PDB file of C-alpha atoms in Angstrom:
ATOM      1  CA  MET A   1      11.625   6.650 -15.798  1.00 87.00           C
ATOM      2  CA  SER A   2      10.045   3.134 -14.589  1.00 96.00           C
ATOM      3  CA  ASP A   3       7.182   1.286 -15.415  1.00 98.00           C
ATOM      4  CA  ILE A   4       5.134   0.768 -12.166  1.00 98.00           C
ATOM      5  CA  ILE A   5       1.693  -1.234 -11.741  1.00 98.00           C
ATOM      6  CA  VAL A   6      -0.571  -0.204  -9.075  1.00 98.00           C
ATOM      7  CA  PHE A   7      -3.269  -2.483  -7.736  1.00 98.00           C
ATOM      8  CA  GLY A   8      -6.393  -0.844  -6.094  1.00 98.00           C
ATOM      9  CA  ALA A   9      -5.772   2.202  -8.555  1.00 98.00           C
ATOM     10  CA  GLY A  10      -9.598   3.313  -8.052  1.00 96.00           C
ATOM     11  CA  GLY A  11      -9.460   3.958  -4.311  1.00 95.00           C
ATOM     12  CA  ARG A  12      -8.108   7.458  -3.044  1.00 95.00           C
ATOM     13  CA  VAL A  13      -4.865   6.290  -1.982  1.00 97.00           C
ATOM     14  CA  GLY A  14      -4.317   4.437  -5.373  1.00 97.00           C
ATOM     15  CA  ARG A  15      -5.347   7.669  -7.301  1.00 97.00           C
ATOM     16  CA  ALA A  16      -2.883   9.627  -5.326  1.00 97.00           C
ATOM     17  CA  VAL A  17      -0.359   7.017  -5.942  1.00 98.00           C
ATOM     18  CA  VAL A  18      -0.887   7.209  -9.839  1.00 98.00           C
ATOM     19  CA  THR A  19      -1.023  10.797 -10.057  1.00 97.00           C
ATOM     20  CA  GLU A  20       2.534  11.317  -8.174  1.00 98.00           C
ATOM     21  CA  ALA A  21       4.446   8.435 -10.052  1.00 98.00           C
ATOM     22  CA  VAL A  22       3.002  10.082 -13.484  1.00 98.00           C
ATOM     23  CA  ASP A  23       3.809  13.722 -12.539  1.00 97.00           C
ATOM     24  CA  ARG A  24       7.384  12.122 -11.608  1.00 98.00           C
ATOM     25  CA  GLY A  25       7.656  10.909 -15.515  1.00 97.00           C
ATOM     26  CA  HIS A  26       7.084   7.137 -14.456  1.00 98.00           C
ATOM     27  CA  ARG A  27       4.562   4.777 -16.720  1.00 98.00           C
ATOM     28  CA  VAL A  28       1.922   3.668 -14.685  1.00 98.00           C
ATOM     29  CA  THR A  29      -0.361   0.790 -15.186  1.00 98.00           C
ATOM     30  CA  ALA A  30      -3.747   1.262 -13.047  1.00 98.00           C
ATOM     31  CA  ALA A  31      -5.150  -1.882 -11.962  1.00 98.00           C
ATOM     32  CA  VAL A  32      -8.672  -2.145 -11.138  1.00 98.00           C
ATOM     33  CA  ARG A  33     -11.646  -4.657 -10.895  1.00 95.00           C
ATOM     34  CA  ASP A  34     -13.501  -2.590 -13.483  1.00 95.00           C
ATOM     35  CA  PRO A  35     -12.135  -0.587 -16.016  1.00 95.00           C
ATOM     36  CA  GLY A  36     -15.538   0.958 -16.859  1.00 92.00           C
ATOM     37  CA  ARG A  37     -16.089   2.449 -13.365  1.00 92.00           C
ATOM     38  CA  HIS A  38     -12.790   4.265 -13.239  1.00 92.00           C
ATOM     39  CA  ARG A  39     -12.420   5.917 -16.505  1.00 85.00           C
ATOM     40  CA  GLY A  40     -11.001   9.300 -14.613  1.00 89.00           C
ATOM     41  CA  LEU A  41      -7.964   7.204 -14.114  1.00 93.00           C
ATOM     42  CA  THR A  42      -7.127   8.043 -17.805  1.00 90.00           C
ATOM     43  CA  ARG A  43      -4.755  10.305 -18.635  1.00 93.00           C
ATOM     44  CA  THR A  44      -1.326  10.759 -20.325  1.00 95.00           C
ATOM     45  CA  GLY A  45       1.076   7.823 -19.134  1.00 96.00           C
ATOM     46  CA  VAL A  46      -1.543   5.990 -17.265  1.00 98.00           C
ATOM     47  CA  THR A  47      -2.866   2.494 -18.839  1.00 97.00           C
ATOM     48  CA  VAL A  48      -6.098   1.532 -17.153  1.00 97.00           C
ATOM     49  CA  VAL A  49      -6.625  -2.316 -16.716  1.00 97.00           C
ATOM     50  CA  GLY A  50      -8.451  -4.925 -15.138  1.00 97.00           C
ATOM     51  CA  GLY A  51      -6.843  -6.905 -12.583  1.00 97.00           C
ATOM     52  CA  ASP A  52      -7.547  -8.820  -9.386  1.00 98.00           C
ATOM     53  CA  ALA A  53      -5.002  -8.640  -6.673  1.00 98.00           C
ATOM     54  CA  THR A  54      -6.139 -11.619  -5.004  1.00 98.00           C
ATOM     55  CA  ASP A  55      -5.754 -13.678  -8.045  1.00 98.00           C
ATOM     56  CA  PRO A  56      -1.916 -14.926  -8.754  1.00 98.00           C
ATOM     57  CA  ASP A  57      -2.864 -15.443 -12.488  1.00 98.00           C
ATOM     58  CA  SER A  58      -4.098 -11.983 -12.943  1.00 98.00           C
ATOM     59  CA  VAL A  59      -1.530 -10.609 -10.920  1.00 98.00           C
ATOM     60  CA  ALA A  60       1.385 -11.975 -13.071  1.00 98.00           C
ATOM     61  CA  ALA A  61      -0.348 -11.314 -16.291  1.00 98.00           C
ATOM     62  CA  THR A  62      -0.985  -7.660 -15.550  1.00 98.00           C
ATOM     63  CA  ALA A  63       2.219  -6.876 -13.539  1.00 98.00           C
ATOM     64  CA  ALA A  64       4.518  -8.692 -16.453  1.00 98.00           C
ATOM     65  CA  GLY A  65       7.025  -6.129 -17.746  1.00 98.00           C
ATOM     66  CA  HIS A  66       6.880  -3.708 -15.185  1.00 98.00           C
ATOM     67  CA  ASP A  67       9.765  -2.622 -12.476  1.00 98.00           C
ATOM     68  CA  ALA A  68       7.525  -2.409  -9.576  1.00 98.00           C
ATOM     69  CA  ALA A  69       4.217  -2.834  -8.114  1.00 98.00           C
ATOM     70  CA  VAL A  70       2.308  -1.004  -5.426  1.00 98.00           C
ATOM     71  CA  ASN A  71      -0.755  -2.939  -3.851  1.00 98.00           C
ATOM     72  CA  THR A  72      -3.546  -0.343  -2.075  1.00 98.00           C
ATOM     73  CA  ALA A  73      -6.473  -2.953  -3.056  1.00 98.00           C
ATOM     74  CA  ALA A  74      -8.979  -3.387   0.032  1.00 96.00           C
ATOM     75  CA  ARG A  75     -12.530  -4.843  -0.205  1.00 94.00           C
ATOM     76  CA  LEU A  76     -15.155  -4.407   2.644  1.00 90.00           C
ATOM     77  CA  ASP A  77     -17.679  -6.790   1.203  1.00 93.00           C
ATOM     78  CA  ILE A  78     -15.441  -9.974   2.126  1.00 93.00           C
ATOM     79  CA  GLY A  79     -13.692 -11.131   5.021  1.00 95.00           C
ATOM     80  CA  ALA A  80     -10.400  -8.641   5.761  1.00 96.00           C
ATOM     81  CA  GLU A  81      -8.407 -11.418   7.214  1.00 96.00           C
ATOM     82  CA  GLU A  82      -9.281 -13.782   3.844  1.00 97.00           C
ATOM     83  CA  PHE A  83      -8.886 -10.648   1.583  1.00 98.00           C
ATOM     84  CA  PHE A  84      -5.476  -9.641   2.433  1.00 98.00           C
ATOM     85  CA  VAL A  85      -3.986 -13.076   2.960  1.00 98.00           C
ATOM     86  CA  ALA A  86      -5.117 -13.969  -0.354  1.00 98.00           C
ATOM     87  CA  GLY A  87      -3.660 -10.650  -1.647  1.00 98.00           C
ATOM     88  CA  ALA A  88      -0.286 -10.788  -0.185  1.00 98.00           C
ATOM     89  CA  LYS A  89       0.007 -14.912  -1.423  1.00 98.00           C
ATOM     90  CA  ALA A  90      -1.239 -13.521  -4.977  1.00 98.00           C
ATOM     91  CA  MET A  91       1.733 -11.015  -5.051  1.00 98.00           C
ATOM     92  CA  ILE A  92       4.159 -13.121  -3.804  1.00 98.00           C
ATOM     93  CA  ALA A  93       3.424 -15.775  -6.863  1.00 98.00           C
ATOM     94  CA  GLY A  94       2.312 -13.465  -9.446  1.00 98.00           C
ATOM     95  CA  LEU A  95       5.116 -11.104  -9.055  1.00 98.00           C
ATOM     96  CA  ALA A  96       7.707 -13.852  -9.110  1.00 98.00           C
ATOM     97  CA  ARG A  97       6.149 -15.041 -12.218  1.00 98.00           C
ATOM     98  CA  ALA A  98       6.226 -11.559 -13.812  1.00 98.00           C
ATOM     99  CA  GLY A  99       9.474 -10.749 -12.861  1.00 98.00           C
ATOM    100  CA  VAL A 100       8.584  -7.891 -10.656  1.00 98.00           C
ATOM    101  CA  GLY A 101      11.010  -7.555  -7.644  1.00 98.00           C
ATOM    102  CA  ARG A 102       9.817  -4.569  -5.877  1.00 98.00           C
ATOM    103  CA  LEU A 103       6.458  -4.434  -3.942  1.00 98.00           C
ATOM    104  CA  VAL A 104       5.053  -1.425  -1.731  1.00 98.00           C
ATOM    105  CA  ALA A 105       2.214  -2.304  -0.086  1.00 98.00           C
ATOM    106  CA  LEU A 106      -0.280  -0.260   2.262  1.00 98.00           C
ATOM    107  CA  GLY A 107      -0.404  -1.144   5.605  1.00 98.00           C
ATOM    108  CA  ILE A 108      -2.900  -0.043   8.542  1.00 97.00           C
ATOM    109  CA  ALA A 109      -1.917   2.415  11.379  1.00 96.00           C
ATOM    110  CA  SER A 110      -3.790   0.717  14.159  1.00 96.00           C
ATOM    111  CA  ALA A 111      -1.113  -2.433  13.338  1.00 97.00           C
ATOM    112  CA  LEU A 112       1.935  -0.013  14.632  1.00 97.00           C
ATOM    113  CA  GLU A 113       3.333   0.058  18.359  1.00 96.00           C
ATOM    114  CA  THR A 114       2.661   2.800  20.728  1.00 94.00           C
ATOM    115  CA  ALA A 115       5.131   1.075  23.306  1.00 92.00           C
ATOM    116  CA  PRO A 116       7.644  -1.698  22.669  1.00 93.00           C
ATOM    117  CA  GLY A 117       5.313  -5.071  22.103  1.00 94.00           C
ATOM    118  CA  VAL A 118       2.093  -2.694  22.273  1.00 96.00           C
ATOM    119  CA  ARG A 119       0.148  -2.130  19.306  1.00 96.00           C
ATOM    120  CA  VAL A 120      -2.685   0.551  18.719  1.00 96.00           C
ATOM    121  CA  MET A 121      -5.224  -2.529  18.213  1.00 97.00           C
ATOM    122  CA  ASP A 122      -3.984  -3.729  21.476  1.00 95.00           C
ATOM    123  CA  ALA A 123      -5.499  -0.982  23.623  1.00 94.00           C
ATOM    124  CA  PRO A 124      -8.500  -1.798  25.668  1.00 93.00           C
ATOM    125  CA  ASP A 125     -10.711   0.923  24.753  1.00 93.00           C
ATOM    126  CA  PHE A 126      -9.993  -0.231  20.634  1.00 94.00           C
ATOM    127  CA  PRO A 127     -13.079  -0.244  18.418  1.00 93.00           C
ATOM    128  CA  ALA A 128     -14.142  -3.714  18.387  1.00 88.00           C
ATOM    129  CA  ALA A 129     -15.585  -3.123  14.690  1.00 84.00           C
ATOM    130  CA  TYR A 130     -12.187  -2.167  13.405  1.00 93.00           C
ATOM    131  CA  ARG A 131     -10.325  -4.757  15.189  1.00 94.00           C
ATOM    132  CA  ALA A 132     -10.590  -7.643  12.534  1.00 95.00           C
ATOM    133  CA  PHE A 133      -9.764  -5.056   9.602  1.00 95.00           C
ATOM    134  CA  THR A 134      -6.758  -4.300  11.294  1.00 96.00           C
ATOM    135  CA  GLN A 135      -6.082  -8.300  11.916  1.00 97.00           C
ATOM    136  CA  GLY A 136      -6.270  -8.783   8.046  1.00 97.00           C
ATOM    137  CA  HIS A 137      -3.394  -6.487   7.766  1.00 97.00           C
ATOM    138  CA  VAL A 138      -1.380  -7.932  10.286  1.00 97.00           C
ATOM    139  CA  SER A 139      -2.256 -11.581   8.892  1.00 98.00           C
ATOM    140  CA  GLU A 140      -1.070  -9.847   5.622  1.00 98.00           C
ATOM    141  CA  PHE A 141       2.279  -8.566   6.964  1.00 98.00           C
ATOM    142  CA  ASP A 142       2.707 -11.873   8.612  1.00 98.00           C
ATOM    143  CA  THR A 143       2.138 -14.001   5.178  1.00 98.00           C
ATOM    144  CA  LEU A 144       5.195 -11.612   3.589  1.00 98.00           C
ATOM    145  CA  VAL A 145       7.529 -12.238   6.010  1.00 97.00           C
ATOM    146  CA  ALA A 146       6.786 -16.124   6.193  1.00 97.00           C
ATOM    147  CA  ALA A 147       7.348 -16.304   2.476  1.00 95.00           C
ATOM    148  CA  GLY A 148      10.862 -15.451   2.303  1.00 85.00           C
ATOM    149  CA  GLY A 149      12.120 -15.738  -1.146  1.00 86.00           C
ATOM    150  CA  ALA A 150      13.333 -12.791  -3.516  1.00 92.00           C
ATOM    151  CA  LEU A 151      10.530 -10.411  -3.591  1.00 97.00           C
ATOM    152  CA  ASP A 152      11.831  -7.078  -2.076  1.00 98.00           C
ATOM    153  CA  TRP A 153       8.603  -6.107  -0.491  1.00 98.00           C
ATOM    154  CA  LEU A 154       7.683  -3.031   2.320  1.00 98.00           C
ATOM    155  CA  VAL A 155       4.497  -2.292   4.020  1.00 98.00           C
ATOM    156  CA  ILE A 156       3.861   1.224   4.379  1.00 98.00           C
ATOM    157  CA  ALA A 157       1.199   2.283   7.307  1.00 98.00           C
ATOM    158  CA  PRO A 158      -0.188   5.770   7.490  1.00 96.00           C
ATOM    159  CA  PRO A 159      -1.246   7.568  10.402  1.00 94.00           C
ATOM    160  CA  MET A 160      -4.648   7.172  11.741  1.00 89.00           C
ATOM    161  CA  ASP A 161      -5.674  10.551  10.362  1.00 92.00           C
ATOM    162  CA  LEU A 162      -5.212  10.275   6.643  1.00 92.00           C
ATOM    163  CA  ASP A 163      -7.067  13.149   4.815  1.00 88.00           C
ATOM    164  CA  ALA A 164      -7.658  13.386   0.946  1.00 86.00           C
ATOM    165  CA  ALA A 165      -8.565  16.868   1.233  1.00 86.00           C
ATOM    166  CA  ALA A 166      -5.374  18.082   2.577  1.00 90.00           C
ATOM    167  CA  PRO A 167      -2.721  19.837   0.333  1.00 92.00           C
ATOM    168  CA  SER A 168       0.472  18.605   0.187  1.00 94.00           C
ATOM    169  CA  ALA A 169       3.438  19.553   2.551  1.00 92.00           C
ATOM    170  CA  GLY A 170       5.811  17.775   0.551  1.00 94.00           C
ATOM    171  CA  ARG A 171       7.561  16.325   3.312  1.00 94.00           C
ATOM    172  CA  TYR A 172       7.114  13.287   5.661  1.00 96.00           C
ATOM    173  CA  ARG A 173       9.042  11.211   8.825  1.00 96.00           C
ATOM    174  CA  THR A 174       9.084   7.512   9.336  1.00 97.00           C
ATOM    175  CA  ALA A 175       9.535   5.096  11.990  1.00 96.00           C
ATOM    176  CA  LEU A 176      10.067   1.432  11.929  1.00 97.00           C
ATOM    177  CA  GLY A 177       6.813  -0.586  13.295  1.00 96.00           C
ATOM    178  CA  ARG A 178       5.874   2.067  15.715  1.00 96.00           C
ATOM    179  CA  GLN A 179       3.828   5.630  15.424  1.00 94.00           C
ATOM    180  CA  VAL A 180       5.883   8.210  14.070  1.00 92.00           C
ATOM    181  CA  ASN A 181       4.644  11.314  16.559  1.00 80.00           C
ATOM    182  CA  GLY A 182       1.557   9.742  18.499  1.00 77.00           C
ATOM    183  CA  PRO A 183      -1.666   9.451  16.083  1.00 78.00           C
ATOM    184  CA  GLY A 184      -0.301  11.606  13.465  1.00 83.00           C
ATOM    185  CA  ARG A 185      -1.880  12.859  10.245  1.00 90.00           C
ATOM    186  CA  LEU A 186      -0.726  12.940   6.800  1.00 96.00           C
ATOM    187  CA  ALA A 187      -2.138  13.984   3.096  1.00 96.00           C
ATOM    188  CA  HIS A 188      -3.166  11.607   0.793  1.00 97.00           C
ATOM    189  CA  ALA A 189      -0.827  13.450  -1.391  1.00 97.00           C
ATOM    190  CA  ASP A 190       2.440  12.947   0.921  1.00 97.00           C
ATOM    191  CA  LEU A 191       1.756   8.997   1.278  1.00 98.00           C
ATOM    192  CA  ALA A 192       1.862   9.295  -2.551  1.00 98.00           C
ATOM    193  CA  ILE A 193       5.366  11.270  -1.913  1.00 98.00           C
ATOM    194  CA  ALA A 194       6.341   8.257   0.288  1.00 98.00           C
ATOM    195  CA  VAL A 195       5.153   5.266  -1.562  1.00 98.00           C
ATOM    196  CA  VAL A 196       7.212   6.460  -4.857  1.00 98.00           C
ATOM    197  CA  ASP A 197      10.454   7.541  -2.895  1.00 98.00           C
ATOM    198  CA  GLU A 198      10.293   3.673  -2.069  1.00 98.00           C
ATOM    199  CA  ILE A 199      10.437   2.768  -5.343  1.00 98.00           C
ATOM    200  CA  GLU A 200      12.546   5.379  -6.890  1.00 98.00           C
ATOM    201  CA  LYS A 201      15.322   4.763  -4.097  1.00 97.00           C
ATOM    202  CA  PRO A 202      14.315   1.804  -1.865  1.00 97.00           C
ATOM    203  CA  ARG A 203      15.670   2.373   1.570  1.00 97.00           C
ATOM    204  CA  HIS A 204      13.640   0.059   3.565  1.00 98.00           C
ATOM    205  CA  HIS A 205      13.137  -3.549   2.927  1.00 97.00           C
ATOM    206  CA  ARG A 206      10.838  -6.297   4.136  1.00 98.00           C
ATOM    207  CA  VAL A 207       9.442  -4.482   7.196  1.00 98.00           C
ATOM    208  CA  LEU A 208       6.313  -2.201   8.663  1.00 98.00           C
ATOM    209  CA  LEU A 209       7.359   1.427   7.969  1.00 98.00           C
ATOM    210  CA  ALA A 210       5.053   4.294   9.647  1.00 97.00           C
ATOM    211  CA  VAL A 211       4.441   7.594   7.581  1.00 97.00           C
ATOM    212  CA  ALA A 212       3.233  10.727   9.315  1.00 95.00           C
ATOM    213  CA  ASP A 213       4.078  14.250   9.180  1.00 90.00           C
TER     214      ASP A 213
END
């Protein structure tokens, strides 16, 4: 049994990770900006707290005493690069102060390669509206890489077709930095399995890992 803190626990991926971790017998702290808006997270094995994934002091305070952290937090009301870079810096500094050595963060499929050196976002027809959000995730990854240090982090990128309603298949495949099998698809529940697997038995370290069916 581990103590796991999930930042962004109120979102669909965060909720799936909380459920998977608790179902496996772990103790989970669900960190959200406004606990009053997420009363549905409360269940045996889950403690809901207020926390800001972009504030090192908040990360340090809420993550203290945990074995691992998951960051699925996202916001659309501020610039993606500003948010995701601030989040990466907060995790690096805050988790170090809290004594938490393992971080699994949620990445994005459009940052994955379709061929060596060519990412999904590099395609001429890639929607301009999505480019800034993807670049935010790319900058988050670059920030983690540049930081060095002792934090054992992993960024997991699900496929473009991430289905909240699909039943769990109980399996997934992985690839380093590239799409697993074309655009692919995956149920939220199976993404959560991959995340918790990497907490229980870390196999990938300081890389971008694609996960798909």
